[in-house]
Short mmCIF file of N, CA, C and O and ligand atoms in Angstrom, two decimals:
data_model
loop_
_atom_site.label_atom_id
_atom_site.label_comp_id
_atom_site.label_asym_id
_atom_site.label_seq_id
_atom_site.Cartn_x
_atom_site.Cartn_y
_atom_site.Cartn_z
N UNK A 1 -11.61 -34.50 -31.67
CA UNK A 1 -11.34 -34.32 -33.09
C UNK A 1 -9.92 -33.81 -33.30
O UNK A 1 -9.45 -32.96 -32.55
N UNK A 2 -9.25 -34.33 -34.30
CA UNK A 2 -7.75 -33.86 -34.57
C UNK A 2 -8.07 -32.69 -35.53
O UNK A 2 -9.03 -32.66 -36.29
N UNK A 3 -7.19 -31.77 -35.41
CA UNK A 3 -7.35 -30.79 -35.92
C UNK A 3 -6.15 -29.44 -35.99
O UNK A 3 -6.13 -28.82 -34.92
N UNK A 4 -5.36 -28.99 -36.84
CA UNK A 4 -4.42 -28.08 -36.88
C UNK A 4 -4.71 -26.86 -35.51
O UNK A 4 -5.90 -26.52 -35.52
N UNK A 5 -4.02 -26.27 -34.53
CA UNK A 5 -4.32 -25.13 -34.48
C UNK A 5 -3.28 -24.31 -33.92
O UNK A 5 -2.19 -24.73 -33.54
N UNK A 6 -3.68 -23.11 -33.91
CA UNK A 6 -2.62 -21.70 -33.98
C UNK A 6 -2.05 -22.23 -32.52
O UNK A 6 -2.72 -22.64 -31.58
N UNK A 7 -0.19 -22.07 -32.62
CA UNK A 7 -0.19 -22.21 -31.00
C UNK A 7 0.65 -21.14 -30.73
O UNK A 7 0.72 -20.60 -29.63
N UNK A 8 1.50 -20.71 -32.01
CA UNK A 8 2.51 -19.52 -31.65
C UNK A 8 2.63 -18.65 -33.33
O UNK A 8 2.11 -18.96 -34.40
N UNK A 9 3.36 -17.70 -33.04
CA UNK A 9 3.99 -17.21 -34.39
C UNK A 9 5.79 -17.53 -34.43
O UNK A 9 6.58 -17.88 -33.54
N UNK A 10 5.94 -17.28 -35.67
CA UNK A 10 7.42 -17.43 -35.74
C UNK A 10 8.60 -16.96 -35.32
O UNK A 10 9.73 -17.39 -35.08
N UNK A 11 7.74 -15.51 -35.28
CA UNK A 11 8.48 -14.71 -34.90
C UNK A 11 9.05 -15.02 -33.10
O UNK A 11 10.19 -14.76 -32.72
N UNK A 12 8.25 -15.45 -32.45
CA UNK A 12 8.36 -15.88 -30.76
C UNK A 12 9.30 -16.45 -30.37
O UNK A 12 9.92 -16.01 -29.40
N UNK A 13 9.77 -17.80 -31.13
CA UNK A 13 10.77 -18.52 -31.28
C UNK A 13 11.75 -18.95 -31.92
O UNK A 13 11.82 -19.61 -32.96
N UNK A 14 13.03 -18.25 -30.78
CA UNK A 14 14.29 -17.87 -32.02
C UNK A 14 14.74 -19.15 -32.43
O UNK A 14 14.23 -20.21 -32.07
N UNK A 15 15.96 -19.00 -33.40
CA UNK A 15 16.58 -20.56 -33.81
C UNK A 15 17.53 -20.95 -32.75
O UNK A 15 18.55 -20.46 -32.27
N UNK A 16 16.54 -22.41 -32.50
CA UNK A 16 17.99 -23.14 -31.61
C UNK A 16 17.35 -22.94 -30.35
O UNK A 16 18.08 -22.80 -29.37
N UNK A 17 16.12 -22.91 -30.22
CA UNK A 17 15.41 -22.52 -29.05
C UNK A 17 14.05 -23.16 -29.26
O UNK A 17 13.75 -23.55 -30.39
N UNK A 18 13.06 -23.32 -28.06
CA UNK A 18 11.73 -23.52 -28.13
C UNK A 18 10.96 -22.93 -27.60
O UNK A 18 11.35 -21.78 -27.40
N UNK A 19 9.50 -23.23 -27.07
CA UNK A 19 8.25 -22.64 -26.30
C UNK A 19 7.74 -24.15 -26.12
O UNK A 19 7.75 -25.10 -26.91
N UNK A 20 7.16 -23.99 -24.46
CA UNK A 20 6.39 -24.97 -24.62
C UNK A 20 4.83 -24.43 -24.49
O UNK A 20 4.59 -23.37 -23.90
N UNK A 21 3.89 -25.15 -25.03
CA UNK A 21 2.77 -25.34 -25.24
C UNK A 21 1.96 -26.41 -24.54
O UNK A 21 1.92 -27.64 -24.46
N UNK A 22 1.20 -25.10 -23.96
CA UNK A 22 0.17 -26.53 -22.88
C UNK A 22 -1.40 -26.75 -23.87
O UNK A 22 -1.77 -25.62 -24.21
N UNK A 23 -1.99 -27.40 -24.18
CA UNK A 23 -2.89 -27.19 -24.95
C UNK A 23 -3.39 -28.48 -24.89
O UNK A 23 -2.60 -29.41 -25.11
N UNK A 24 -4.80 -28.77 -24.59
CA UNK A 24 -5.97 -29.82 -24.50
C UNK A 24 -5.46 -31.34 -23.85
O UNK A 24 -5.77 -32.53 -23.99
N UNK A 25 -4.28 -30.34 -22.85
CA UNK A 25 -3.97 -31.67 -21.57
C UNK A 25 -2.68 -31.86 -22.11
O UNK A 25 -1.91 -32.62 -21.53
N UNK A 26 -2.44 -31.44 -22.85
CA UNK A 26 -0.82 -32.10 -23.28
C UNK A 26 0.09 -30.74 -23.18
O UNK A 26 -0.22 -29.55 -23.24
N UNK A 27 1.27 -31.39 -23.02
CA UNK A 27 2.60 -30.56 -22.52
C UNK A 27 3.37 -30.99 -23.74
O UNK A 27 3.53 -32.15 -24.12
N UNK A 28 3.94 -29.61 -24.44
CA UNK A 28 4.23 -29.81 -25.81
C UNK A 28 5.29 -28.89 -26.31
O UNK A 28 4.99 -27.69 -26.37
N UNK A 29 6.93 -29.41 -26.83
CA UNK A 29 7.91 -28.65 -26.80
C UNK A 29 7.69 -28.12 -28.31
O UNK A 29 7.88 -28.96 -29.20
N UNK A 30 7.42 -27.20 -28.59
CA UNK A 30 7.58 -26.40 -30.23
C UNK A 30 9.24 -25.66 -29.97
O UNK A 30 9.77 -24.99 -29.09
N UNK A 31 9.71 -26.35 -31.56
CA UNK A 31 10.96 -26.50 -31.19
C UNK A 31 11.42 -25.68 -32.66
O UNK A 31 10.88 -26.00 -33.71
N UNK A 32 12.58 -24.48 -32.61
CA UNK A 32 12.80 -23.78 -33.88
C UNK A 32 13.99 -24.43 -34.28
O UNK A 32 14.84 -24.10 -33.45
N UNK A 33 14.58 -25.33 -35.28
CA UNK A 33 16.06 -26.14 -35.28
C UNK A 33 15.84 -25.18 -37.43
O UNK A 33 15.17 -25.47 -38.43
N UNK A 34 17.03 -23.87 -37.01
CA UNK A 34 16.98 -23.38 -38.49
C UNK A 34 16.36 -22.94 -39.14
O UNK A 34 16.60 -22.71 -40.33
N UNK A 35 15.10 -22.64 -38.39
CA UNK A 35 13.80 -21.83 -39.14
C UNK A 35 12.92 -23.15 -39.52
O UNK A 35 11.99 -22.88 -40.29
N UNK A 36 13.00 -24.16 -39.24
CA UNK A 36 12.08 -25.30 -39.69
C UNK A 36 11.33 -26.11 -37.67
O UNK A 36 11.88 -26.45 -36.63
N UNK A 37 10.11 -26.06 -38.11
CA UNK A 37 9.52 -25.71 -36.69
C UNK A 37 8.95 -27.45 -36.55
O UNK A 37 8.42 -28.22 -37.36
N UNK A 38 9.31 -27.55 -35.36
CA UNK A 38 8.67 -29.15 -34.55
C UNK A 38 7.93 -29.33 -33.65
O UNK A 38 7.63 -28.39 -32.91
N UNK A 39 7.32 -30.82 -33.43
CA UNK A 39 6.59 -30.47 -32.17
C UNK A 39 6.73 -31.44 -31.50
O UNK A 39 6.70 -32.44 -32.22
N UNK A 40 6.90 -31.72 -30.22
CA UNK A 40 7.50 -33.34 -29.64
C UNK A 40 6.79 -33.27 -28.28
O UNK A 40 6.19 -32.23 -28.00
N UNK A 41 6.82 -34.50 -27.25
CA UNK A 41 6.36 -34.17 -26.31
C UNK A 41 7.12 -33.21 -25.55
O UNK A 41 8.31 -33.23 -25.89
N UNK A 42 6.80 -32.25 -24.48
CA UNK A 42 7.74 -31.78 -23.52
C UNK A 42 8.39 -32.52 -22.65
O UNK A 42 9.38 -32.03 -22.11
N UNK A 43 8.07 -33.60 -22.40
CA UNK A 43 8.82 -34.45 -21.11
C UNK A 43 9.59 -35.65 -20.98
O UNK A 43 9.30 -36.83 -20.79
N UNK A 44 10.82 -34.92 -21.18
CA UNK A 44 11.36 -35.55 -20.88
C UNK A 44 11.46 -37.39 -20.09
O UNK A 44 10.92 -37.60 -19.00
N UNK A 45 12.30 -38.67 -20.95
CA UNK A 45 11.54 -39.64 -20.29
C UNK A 45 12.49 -40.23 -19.19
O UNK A 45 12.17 -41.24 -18.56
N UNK A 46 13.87 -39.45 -18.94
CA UNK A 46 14.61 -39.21 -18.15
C UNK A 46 13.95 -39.28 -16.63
O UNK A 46 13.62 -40.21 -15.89
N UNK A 47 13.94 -38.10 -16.56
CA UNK A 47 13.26 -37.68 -15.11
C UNK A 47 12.28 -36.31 -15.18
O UNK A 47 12.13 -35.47 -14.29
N UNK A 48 11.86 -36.32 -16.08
CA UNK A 48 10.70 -35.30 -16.48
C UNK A 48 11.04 -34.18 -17.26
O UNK A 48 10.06 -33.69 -17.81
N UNK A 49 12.38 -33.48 -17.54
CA UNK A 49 12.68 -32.43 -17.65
C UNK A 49 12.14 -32.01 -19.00
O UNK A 49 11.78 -32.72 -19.94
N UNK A 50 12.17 -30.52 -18.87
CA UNK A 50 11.08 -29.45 -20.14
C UNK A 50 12.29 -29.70 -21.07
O UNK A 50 13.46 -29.34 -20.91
N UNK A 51 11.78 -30.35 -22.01
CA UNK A 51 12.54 -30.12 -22.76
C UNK A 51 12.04 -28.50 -23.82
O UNK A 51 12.95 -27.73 -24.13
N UNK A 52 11.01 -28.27 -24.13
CA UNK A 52 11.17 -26.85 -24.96
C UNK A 52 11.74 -25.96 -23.99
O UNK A 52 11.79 -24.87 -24.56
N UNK A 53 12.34 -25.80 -22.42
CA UNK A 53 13.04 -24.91 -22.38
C UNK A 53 14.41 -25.34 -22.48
O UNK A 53 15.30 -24.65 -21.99
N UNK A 54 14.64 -26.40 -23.08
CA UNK A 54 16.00 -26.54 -23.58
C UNK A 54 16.63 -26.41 -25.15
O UNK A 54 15.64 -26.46 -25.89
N UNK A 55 17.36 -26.32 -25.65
CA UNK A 55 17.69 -25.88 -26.97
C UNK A 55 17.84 -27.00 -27.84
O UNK A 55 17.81 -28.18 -27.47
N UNK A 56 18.01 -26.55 -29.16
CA UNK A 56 18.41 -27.87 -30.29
C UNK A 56 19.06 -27.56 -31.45
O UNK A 56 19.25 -26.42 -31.89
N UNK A 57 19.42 -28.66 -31.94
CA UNK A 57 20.85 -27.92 -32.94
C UNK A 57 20.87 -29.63 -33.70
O UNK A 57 20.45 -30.59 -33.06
N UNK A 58 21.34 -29.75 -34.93
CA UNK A 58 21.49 -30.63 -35.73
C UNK A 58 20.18 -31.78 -35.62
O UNK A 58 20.24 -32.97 -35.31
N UNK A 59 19.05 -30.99 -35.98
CA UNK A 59 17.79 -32.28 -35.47
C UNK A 59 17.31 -32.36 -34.60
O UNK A 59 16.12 -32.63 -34.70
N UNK A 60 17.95 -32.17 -33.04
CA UNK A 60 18.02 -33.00 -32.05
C UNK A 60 17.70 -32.10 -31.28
O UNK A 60 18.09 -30.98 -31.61
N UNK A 61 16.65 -32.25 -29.60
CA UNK A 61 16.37 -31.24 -29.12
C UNK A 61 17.28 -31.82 -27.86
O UNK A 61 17.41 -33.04 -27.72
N UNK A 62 17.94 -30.80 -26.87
CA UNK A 62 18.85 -31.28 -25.79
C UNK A 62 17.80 -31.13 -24.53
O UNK A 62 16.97 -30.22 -24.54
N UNK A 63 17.87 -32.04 -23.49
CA UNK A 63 16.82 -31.85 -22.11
C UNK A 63 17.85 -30.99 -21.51
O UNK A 63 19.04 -31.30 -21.50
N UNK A 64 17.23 -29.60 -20.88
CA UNK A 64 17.95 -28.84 -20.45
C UNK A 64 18.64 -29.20 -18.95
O UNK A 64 19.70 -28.68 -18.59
N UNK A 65 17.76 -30.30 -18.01
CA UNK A 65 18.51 -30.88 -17.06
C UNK A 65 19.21 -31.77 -17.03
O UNK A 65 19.81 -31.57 -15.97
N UNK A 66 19.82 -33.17 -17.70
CA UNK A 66 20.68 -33.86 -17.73
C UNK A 66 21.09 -34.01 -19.20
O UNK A 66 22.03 -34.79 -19.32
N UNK A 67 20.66 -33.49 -20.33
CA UNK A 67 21.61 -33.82 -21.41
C UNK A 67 20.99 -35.02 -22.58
O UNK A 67 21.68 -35.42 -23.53
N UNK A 68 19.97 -35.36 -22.38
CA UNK A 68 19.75 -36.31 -23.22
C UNK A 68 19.15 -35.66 -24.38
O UNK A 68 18.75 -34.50 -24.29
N UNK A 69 19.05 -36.35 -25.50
CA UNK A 69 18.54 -35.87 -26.97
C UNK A 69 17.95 -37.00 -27.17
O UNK A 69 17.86 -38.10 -26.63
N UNK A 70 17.40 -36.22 -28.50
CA UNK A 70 15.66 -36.87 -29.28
C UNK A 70 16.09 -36.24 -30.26
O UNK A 70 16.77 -35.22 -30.20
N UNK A 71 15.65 -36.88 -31.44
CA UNK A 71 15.35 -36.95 -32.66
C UNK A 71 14.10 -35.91 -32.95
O UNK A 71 12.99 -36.35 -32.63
N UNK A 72 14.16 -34.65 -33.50
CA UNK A 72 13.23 -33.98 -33.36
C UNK A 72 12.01 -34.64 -34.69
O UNK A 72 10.84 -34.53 -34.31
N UNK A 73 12.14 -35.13 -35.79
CA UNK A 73 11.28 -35.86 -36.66
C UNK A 73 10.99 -36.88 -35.83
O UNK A 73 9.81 -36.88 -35.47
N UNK A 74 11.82 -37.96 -35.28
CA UNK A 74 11.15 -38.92 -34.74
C UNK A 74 10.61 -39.53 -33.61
O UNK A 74 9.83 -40.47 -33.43
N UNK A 75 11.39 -38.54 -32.68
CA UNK A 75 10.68 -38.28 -31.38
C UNK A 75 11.72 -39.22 -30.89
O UNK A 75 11.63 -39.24 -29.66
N UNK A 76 12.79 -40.10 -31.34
CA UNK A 76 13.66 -41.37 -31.06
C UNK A 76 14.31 -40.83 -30.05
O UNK A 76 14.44 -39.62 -30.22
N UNK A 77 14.96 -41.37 -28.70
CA UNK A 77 16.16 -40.79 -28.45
C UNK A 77 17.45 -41.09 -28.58
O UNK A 77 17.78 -42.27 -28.41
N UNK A 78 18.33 -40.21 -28.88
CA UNK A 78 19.97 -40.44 -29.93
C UNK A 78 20.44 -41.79 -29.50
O UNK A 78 21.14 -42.47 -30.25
N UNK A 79 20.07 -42.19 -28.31
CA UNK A 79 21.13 -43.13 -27.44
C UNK A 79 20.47 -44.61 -27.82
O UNK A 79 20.83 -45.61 -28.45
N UNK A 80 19.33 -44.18 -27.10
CA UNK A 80 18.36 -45.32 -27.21
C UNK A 80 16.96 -45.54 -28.12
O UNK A 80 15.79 -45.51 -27.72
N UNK A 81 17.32 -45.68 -29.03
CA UNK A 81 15.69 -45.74 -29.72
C UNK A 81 14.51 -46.19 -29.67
O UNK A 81 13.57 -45.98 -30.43
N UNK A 82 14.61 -47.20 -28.23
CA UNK A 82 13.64 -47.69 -27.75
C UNK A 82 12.64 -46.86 -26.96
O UNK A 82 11.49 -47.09 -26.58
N UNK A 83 13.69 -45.56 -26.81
CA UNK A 83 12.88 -44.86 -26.16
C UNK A 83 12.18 -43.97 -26.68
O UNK A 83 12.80 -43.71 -27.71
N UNK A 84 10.94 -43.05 -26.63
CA UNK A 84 10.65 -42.31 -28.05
C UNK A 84 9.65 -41.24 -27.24
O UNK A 84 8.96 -41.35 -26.23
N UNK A 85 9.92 -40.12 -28.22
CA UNK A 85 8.94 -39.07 -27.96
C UNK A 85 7.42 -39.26 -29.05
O UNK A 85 7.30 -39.58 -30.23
N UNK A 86 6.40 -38.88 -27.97
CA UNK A 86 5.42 -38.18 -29.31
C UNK A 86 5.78 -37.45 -30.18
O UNK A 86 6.69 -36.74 -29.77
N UNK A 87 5.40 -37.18 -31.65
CA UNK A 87 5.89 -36.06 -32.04
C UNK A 87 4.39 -35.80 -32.67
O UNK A 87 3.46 -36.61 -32.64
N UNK A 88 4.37 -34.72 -33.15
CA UNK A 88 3.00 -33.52 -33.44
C UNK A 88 3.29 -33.03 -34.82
O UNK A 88 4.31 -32.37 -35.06
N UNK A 89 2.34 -33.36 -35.80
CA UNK A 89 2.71 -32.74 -37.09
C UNK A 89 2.39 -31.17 -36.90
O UNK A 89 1.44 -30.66 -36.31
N UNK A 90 3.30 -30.66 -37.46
CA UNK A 90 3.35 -29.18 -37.33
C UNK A 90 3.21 -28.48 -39.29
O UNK A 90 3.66 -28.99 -40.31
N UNK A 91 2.22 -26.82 -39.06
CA UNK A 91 2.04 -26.49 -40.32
C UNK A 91 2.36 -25.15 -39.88
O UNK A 91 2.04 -24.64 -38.80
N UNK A 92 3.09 -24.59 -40.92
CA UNK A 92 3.09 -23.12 -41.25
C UNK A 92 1.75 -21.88 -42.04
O UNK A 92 1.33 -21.86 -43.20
N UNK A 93 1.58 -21.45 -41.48
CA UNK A 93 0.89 -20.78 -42.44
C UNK A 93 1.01 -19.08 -42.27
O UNK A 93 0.54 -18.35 -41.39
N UNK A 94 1.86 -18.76 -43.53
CA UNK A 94 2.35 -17.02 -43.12
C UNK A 94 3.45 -17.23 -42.33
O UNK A 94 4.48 -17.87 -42.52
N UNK A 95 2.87 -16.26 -40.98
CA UNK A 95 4.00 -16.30 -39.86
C UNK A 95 3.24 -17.42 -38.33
O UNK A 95 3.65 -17.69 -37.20
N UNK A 96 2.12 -17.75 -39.08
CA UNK A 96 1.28 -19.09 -37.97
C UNK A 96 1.87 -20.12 -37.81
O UNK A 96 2.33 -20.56 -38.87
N UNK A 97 2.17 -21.12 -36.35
CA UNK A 97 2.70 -21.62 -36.62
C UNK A 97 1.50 -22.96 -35.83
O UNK A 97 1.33 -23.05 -34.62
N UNK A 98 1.03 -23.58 -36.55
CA UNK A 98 -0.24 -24.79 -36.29
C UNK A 98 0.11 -26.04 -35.68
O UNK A 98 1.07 -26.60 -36.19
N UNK A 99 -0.53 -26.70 -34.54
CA UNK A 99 -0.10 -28.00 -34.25
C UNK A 99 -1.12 -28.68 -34.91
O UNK A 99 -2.12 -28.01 -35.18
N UNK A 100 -1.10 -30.03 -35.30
CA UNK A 100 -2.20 -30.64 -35.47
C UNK A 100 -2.36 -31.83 -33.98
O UNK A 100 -1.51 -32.60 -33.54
N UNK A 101 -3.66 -31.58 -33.55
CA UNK A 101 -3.61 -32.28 -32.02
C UNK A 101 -4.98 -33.02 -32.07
O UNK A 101 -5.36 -33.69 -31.11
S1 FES B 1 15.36 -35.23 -17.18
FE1 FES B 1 15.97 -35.02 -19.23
S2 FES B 1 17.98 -35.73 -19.26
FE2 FES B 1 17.36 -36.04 -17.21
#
């Protein structure tokens, strides 16, 4: 069943930074770009790398081992758009911050 749920607070994750989230088999970068919160896959389609422990800035989340970016709305990556992340609708509520999975 799809369904919103609690995975962090706001407060956890500063701007320009992420957390990743392991939750019902999936590996999942929650990403803070400005106080407006995302959710994409974690892995990198490079060569695996975490991307929520890498940072993001104008949209875009950076893979902290070689450099590639994604489109944090579209999961696209900058270079190649053929290539694409999951992305995870994400909800606020208060200081909750909800995946829907
Ligand atoms: S593993 Fe992400 S850029 Fe290489």
């Amino acid at each position: 069943m799809v369904e919103f749920i609690k995975v962090a607070s706001k407060s956890e994750i500063r701007n320009g930074y992420g957390k990743v989230i392991d939750i019902n088999g999936k590996s999942i970068a929650l990403m803070n770009n400005n106080e407006k919160f995302f959710a994409v896959e974690n892995t990198c389609k490079h060569m695996g790398g975490p991307l929520g422990e890498g940072n993001c800035e104008d949209g875009k989340v950076i893979c902290p081992w070689h450099g590639w970016s994604y489109d944090l709305k579209t999961g696209k990556n900058t270079f190649n758009e053929e290539i694409k992340l999951e992305t995870y609708e994400v909800k606020i509520d208060g200081e909750n911050i909800l995946i829907k999975i």
